Amino acid sequence: MQPNTFDLFADHEPEQRPRAEQIGEQSWLLHGFALPLIEQILPALDTILAAAPLRHMVTPGGFSMSVGTSSCGALGWITDRYGYRYSGVDPLSHLPWPPMPEVFAALAHSAAAQAGFADFNADSCLINRYVPGAKMSLHQDKDEKAYIAPIVSLSLGLPAMFLFGGFNRSDKSQRIALLHGDMVVWGGVDRLRFHGVLPIKQGRHPRLGEQRINLTFRVAG
Ligand code: SIN
Ligand code: FE2
C-alpha cells in the first residue's frame, strides 16, 4: 500500500513551518512535525493497544525491559530469551499485529521525505511506553533485513533526553531533547548510529499524563 504523500504544513506560512534541525549527515530532528495529526494519531494508538497490549519483554540476557512494548504493521519487533527479532504475530495473542493505521503510514512517509528519504513505506511500527524512570540503553537498530531505509521515530507525551551517538557504543553521544510531536529520522550513512533514551523524568503531560510513548517506524522485512 502506498501511503498518500502530502504536505502537512501546506497552509502554514514559511516562518510557521516546523523547524528541521540537522543532527547528523543524514539525520534530522523535525520539531513538532506530528502535531497537525495528533488528534488522529492518539485514537489510532488506543485502538492498537486495546488489541495488542503493552507488555514488558525480556532480553536474551534475562532482564525485563523498563519500557512496555507493542507493535502494529506486518511485522513487530520482539525479544525473549531466544533473542531479538521481528515476528508477524503477537506472541501474547498468537494473532497478527494490528494493521498500521493509514495516518501512521502517511506521517512516517512524510517525515522521511522531509529528511531526504523518498518512498519510505514502513512495515513495522514499534510502540514503546516509558513511565518516569524508564529508559532505553544505547543500542543500534540492526534486526531489520536491510539498512537501506531510515528509522523514523515519533515522540508523544513527557519529554525525553535522546542520546544520539556514533558507530561505537563508547563514542560520545549528542543529547537531544524530544518533545510531544517531535520526529527524528536517521538513515543512510547514519543508519547504524547508537542511540538511547535517558531515564524519563517525573512529570505530567497535559494530553498523555505520566508517560512518554515513542513510535519507531521501520522497514523490517
Ligand atoms: C528506540 O530506539 O527503540 C526508542 C527510541 C526512543 O524512545 O526515542
Ligand atoms: Fe532503537
Tab-separated table of C-alpha atoms and ligand atoms in Angstrom:
chain	number	residue	atom	x	y	z
A	1	MET	CA	0.000	0.000	0.000
A	2	GLN	CA	1.378	3.379	-0.998
A	3	PRO	CA	0.532	5.985	1.628
A	4	ASN	CA	-0.647	9.376	0.471
A	5	THR	CA	2.155	11.836	0.161
A	6	PHE	CA	1.044	15.171	1.463
A	7	ASP	CA	2.453	18.317	2.911
A	8	LEU	CA	1.244	18.545	6.496
A	9	PHE	CA	2.141	22.202	6.577
A	10	ALA	CA	0.810	23.334	3.210
A	11	ASP	CA	-1.356	26.001	4.877
A	12	HIS	CA	1.440	27.379	7.051
A	13	GLU	CA	3.459	30.481	6.347
A	14	PRO	CA	7.139	29.643	5.833
A	15	GLU	CA	8.065	31.044	9.255
A	16	GLN	CA	5.431	28.834	10.925
A	17	ARG	CA	6.672	25.655	9.349
A	18	PRO	CA	8.242	23.216	11.771
A	19	ARG	CA	11.933	23.642	12.275
A	20	ALA	CA	14.124	20.899	10.860
A	21	GLU	CA	17.373	20.538	12.758
A	22	GLN	CA	20.186	18.533	11.233
A	23	ILE	CA	21.711	16.232	13.831
A	24	GLY	CA	23.861	14.106	11.523
A	25	GLU	CA	24.864	13.927	7.889
A	26	GLN	CA	21.581	12.159	7.068
A	27	SER	CA	19.727	12.672	10.365
A	28	TRP	CA	17.101	15.239	11.213
A	29	LEU	CA	15.053	16.335	14.182
A	30	LEU	CA	11.697	17.605	12.900
A	31	HIS	CA	10.300	19.786	15.672
A	32	GLY	CA	6.548	19.363	16.182
A	33	PHE	CA	6.169	17.578	12.866
A	34	ALA	CA	3.321	15.314	14.024
A	35	LEU	CA	1.283	17.984	15.843
A	36	PRO	CA	-1.179	18.608	12.975
A	37	LEU	CA	-2.164	14.925	13.071
A	38	ILE	CA	-2.148	14.348	16.826
A	39	GLU	CA	-5.947	14.069	17.133
A	40	GLN	CA	-5.881	11.253	14.586
A	41	ILE	CA	-2.767	9.568	15.969
A	42	LEU	CA	-3.908	9.190	19.599
A	43	PRO	CA	-7.207	7.337	18.965
A	44	ALA	CA	-5.452	5.097	16.418
A	45	LEU	CA	-2.869	4.281	19.071
A	46	ASP	CA	-5.595	3.450	21.628
A	47	THR	CA	-7.180	1.030	19.159
A	48	ILE	CA	-3.857	-0.746	18.611
A	49	LEU	CA	-3.093	-1.022	22.314
A	50	ALA	CA	-6.565	-2.440	23.047
A	51	ALA	CA	-5.835	-5.294	20.610
A	52	ALA	CA	-2.119	-5.730	21.368
A	53	PRO	CA	-1.500	-4.530	24.937
A	54	LEU	CA	1.824	-3.166	26.106
A	55	ARG	CA	3.971	-5.738	27.880
A	56	HIS	CA	7.436	-5.819	29.405
A	57	MET	CA	9.528	-8.046	27.169
A	58	VAL	CA	12.554	-9.946	28.394
A	59	THR	CA	16.003	-9.563	26.827
A	60	PRO	CA	18.053	-12.597	25.798
A	61	GLY	CA	20.118	-11.898	28.929
A	62	GLY	CA	17.029	-12.397	31.093
A	63	PHE	CA	16.321	-8.761	32.014
A	64	SER	CA	12.806	-7.356	31.874
A	65	MET	CA	12.783	-4.134	29.804
A	66	SER	CA	11.738	-0.970	31.641
A	67	VAL	CA	9.599	0.094	28.673
A	68	GLY	CA	6.262	-1.507	27.847
A	69	THR	CA	6.205	-2.655	24.229
A	70	SER	CA	3.725	-3.423	21.463
A	71	SER	CA	3.664	-3.129	17.666
A	72	CYS	CA	1.491	-2.639	14.632
A	73	GLY	CA	2.033	-3.381	10.965
A	74	ALA	CA	3.029	-6.575	9.192
A	75	LEU	CA	5.999	-7.167	11.486
A	76	GLY	CA	6.511	-6.469	15.174
A	77	TRP	CA	9.846	-6.331	16.976
A	78	ILE	CA	10.070	-8.794	19.843
A	79	THR	CA	12.601	-10.035	22.330
A	80	ASP	CA	12.607	-13.068	24.579
A	81	ARG	CA	15.230	-15.431	25.932
A	82	TYR	CA	15.871	-16.677	22.392
A	83	GLY	CA	16.860	-13.287	21.016
A	84	TYR	CA	15.807	-10.082	19.298
A	85	ARG	CA	13.816	-10.439	16.078
A	86	TYR	CA	10.720	-9.498	14.109
A	87	SER	CA	7.574	-11.588	14.156
A	88	GLY	CA	4.391	-11.462	12.100
A	89	VAL	CA	2.349	-12.498	15.128
A	90	ASP	CA	1.958	-11.073	18.596
A	91	PRO	CA	3.440	-13.679	20.951
A	92	LEU	CA	0.773	-12.810	23.571
A	93	SER	CA	-2.273	-13.426	21.378
A	94	HIS	CA	-0.720	-15.532	18.583
A	95	LEU	CA	-2.618	-13.238	16.195
A	96	PRO	CA	-1.180	-10.912	13.555
A	97	TRP	CA	-0.250	-7.480	14.922
A	98	PRO	CA	-2.924	-4.807	14.410
A	99	PRO	CA	-2.634	-3.211	10.969
A	100	MET	CA	-0.667	0.004	10.529
A	101	PRO	CA	-3.188	2.874	10.547
A	102	GLU	CA	-3.121	4.947	7.374
A	103	VAL	CA	-2.351	8.074	9.405
A	104	PHE	CA	0.800	6.404	10.818
A	105	ALA	CA	1.985	5.283	7.384
A	106	ALA	CA	1.353	8.712	5.888
A	107	LEU	CA	3.052	10.552	8.762
A	108	ALA	CA	6.165	8.350	8.632
A	109	HIS	CA	6.321	8.620	4.839
A	110	SER	CA	6.036	12.385	5.034
A	111	ALA	CA	8.696	12.749	7.789
A	112	ALA	CA	11.119	10.524	5.878
A	113	ALA	CA	10.562	12.560	2.705
A	114	GLN	CA	11.217	15.762	4.655
A	115	ALA	CA	14.556	14.262	5.746
A	116	GLY	CA	15.505	13.329	2.186
A	117	PHE	CA	14.356	9.708	2.103
A	118	ALA	CA	11.777	9.188	-0.641
A	119	ASP	CA	9.399	6.223	-0.808
A	120	PHE	CA	9.554	5.191	2.836
A	121	ASN	CA	6.911	2.540	3.392
A	122	ALA	CA	7.158	1.183	6.927
A	123	ASP	CA	6.090	-2.412	7.501
A	124	SER	CA	6.651	-2.160	11.248
A	125	CYS	CA	5.814	0.290	13.988
A	126	LEU	CA	7.287	-0.438	17.396
A	127	ILE	CA	5.472	1.191	20.302
A	128	ASN	CA	7.451	1.827	23.477
A	129	ARG	CA	5.848	3.291	26.586
A	130	TYR	CA	8.091	4.939	29.172
A	131	VAL	CA	6.866	5.797	32.646
A	132	PRO	CA	9.102	8.114	34.719
A	133	GLY	CA	12.360	6.260	35.398
A	134	ALA	CA	12.103	4.020	32.310
A	135	LYS	CA	14.988	4.257	29.847
A	136	MET	CA	16.474	2.716	26.723
A	137	SER	CA	20.143	1.760	26.821
A	138	LEU	CA	22.407	2.674	23.902
A	139	HIS	CA	21.842	0.272	21.027
A	140	GLN	CA	21.835	0.052	17.234
A	141	ASP	CA	18.707	-0.882	15.277
A	142	LYS	CA	20.041	-3.832	13.337
A	143	ASP	CA	17.428	-6.566	13.453
A	144	GLU	CA	15.988	-5.380	10.138
A	145	LYS	CA	16.691	-7.376	6.979
A	146	ALA	CA	18.334	-4.388	5.262
A	147	TYR	CA	19.524	-0.960	6.307
A	148	ILE	CA	18.597	0.918	3.143
A	149	ALA	CA	15.528	2.517	4.712
A	150	PRO	CA	15.816	5.074	7.505
A	151	ILE	CA	14.460	4.819	11.041
A	152	VAL	CA	11.600	7.230	11.709
A	153	SER	CA	10.675	7.991	15.314
A	154	LEU	CA	7.747	9.893	16.815
A	155	SER	CA	7.695	11.083	20.425
A	156	LEU	CA	4.475	11.645	22.375
A	157	GLY	CA	3.797	12.755	25.942
A	158	LEU	CA	6.503	13.530	28.500
A	159	PRO	CA	9.808	14.920	27.237
A	160	ALA	CA	12.844	12.689	26.827
A	161	MET	CA	16.560	13.191	26.540
A	162	PHE	CA	17.525	11.222	23.435
A	163	LEU	CA	21.121	10.071	23.103
A	164	PHE	CA	22.338	10.111	19.524
A	165	GLY	CA	25.749	8.525	19.376
A	166	GLY	CA	28.310	7.285	16.908
A	167	PHE	CA	29.135	3.918	15.464
A	168	ASN	CA	30.790	2.517	18.569
A	169	ARG	CA	28.998	2.239	21.865
A	170	SER	CA	31.718	4.253	23.580
A	171	ASP	CA	31.514	7.194	21.117
A	172	LYS	CA	30.304	10.436	22.633
A	173	SER	CA	26.542	10.975	22.203
A	174	GLN	CA	24.665	14.170	21.411
A	175	ARG	CA	21.883	14.853	23.923
A	176	ILE	CA	18.711	15.882	22.138
A	177	ALA	CA	15.522	16.899	23.949
A	178	LEU	CA	12.474	15.274	22.334
A	179	LEU	CA	9.053	16.789	22.976
A	180	HIS	CA	5.469	15.775	22.218
A	181	GLY	CA	5.037	15.689	18.433
A	182	ASP	CA	8.742	15.741	17.561
A	183	MET	CA	10.064	13.315	14.977
A	184	VAL	CA	13.596	12.084	14.357
A	185	VAL	CA	14.726	10.485	11.115
A	186	TRP	CA	18.117	8.825	10.716
A	187	GLY	CA	19.273	6.807	7.745
A	188	GLY	CA	21.861	6.401	5.027
A	189	VAL	CA	25.334	6.852	6.463
A	190	ASP	CA	23.789	7.411	9.927
A	191	ARG	CA	21.509	4.366	9.882
A	192	LEU	CA	23.548	2.327	12.362
A	193	ARG	CA	24.294	5.037	14.878
A	194	PHE	CA	23.970	4.033	18.518
A	195	HIS	CA	21.050	5.709	20.254
A	196	GLY	CA	19.143	5.512	23.513
A	197	VAL	CA	16.981	7.402	25.987
A	198	LEU	CA	17.946	8.664	29.462
A	199	PRO	CA	15.545	7.820	32.320
A	200	ILE	CA	12.335	9.798	31.841
A	201	LYS	CA	11.847	12.500	34.479
A	202	GLN	CA	8.753	12.711	36.673
A	203	GLY	CA	6.066	14.858	35.156
A	204	ARG	CA	2.570	15.040	33.798
A	205	HIS	CA	1.865	15.738	30.172
A	206	PRO	CA	-1.441	17.589	29.648
A	207	ARG	CA	-2.625	15.126	26.985
A	208	LEU	CA	-0.903	11.841	27.885
A	209	GLY	CA	-0.342	12.068	31.644
A	210	GLU	CA	2.633	10.465	33.325
A	211	GLN	CA	4.121	8.710	30.342
A	212	ARG	CA	6.094	9.041	27.158
A	213	ILE	CA	5.214	6.970	24.123
A	214	ASN	CA	7.647	6.533	21.257
A	215	LEU	CA	6.675	5.053	17.914
A	216	THR	CA	9.508	3.770	15.738
A	217	PHE	CA	8.704	3.154	12.091
A	218	ARG	CA	10.931	0.785	10.184
A	219	VAL	CA	11.207	-1.260	7.041
A	220	ALA	CA	11.985	-4.550	8.765
A	221	GLY	CA	11.291	-7.291	6.248
B	1	SIN	C1	14.231	3.069	20.283
B	1	SIN	O1	15.371	3.297	19.940
B	1	SIN	O2	13.688	1.979	20.052
B	1	SIN	C2	13.424	4.109	21.014
B	1	SIN	C3	13.922	5.487	20.885
B	1	SIN	C4	13.043	6.461	21.632
B	1	SIN	O3	12.283	6.051	22.534
B	1	SIN	O4	13.111	7.677	21.351
B	2	FE2	FE	16.323	1.950	18.526
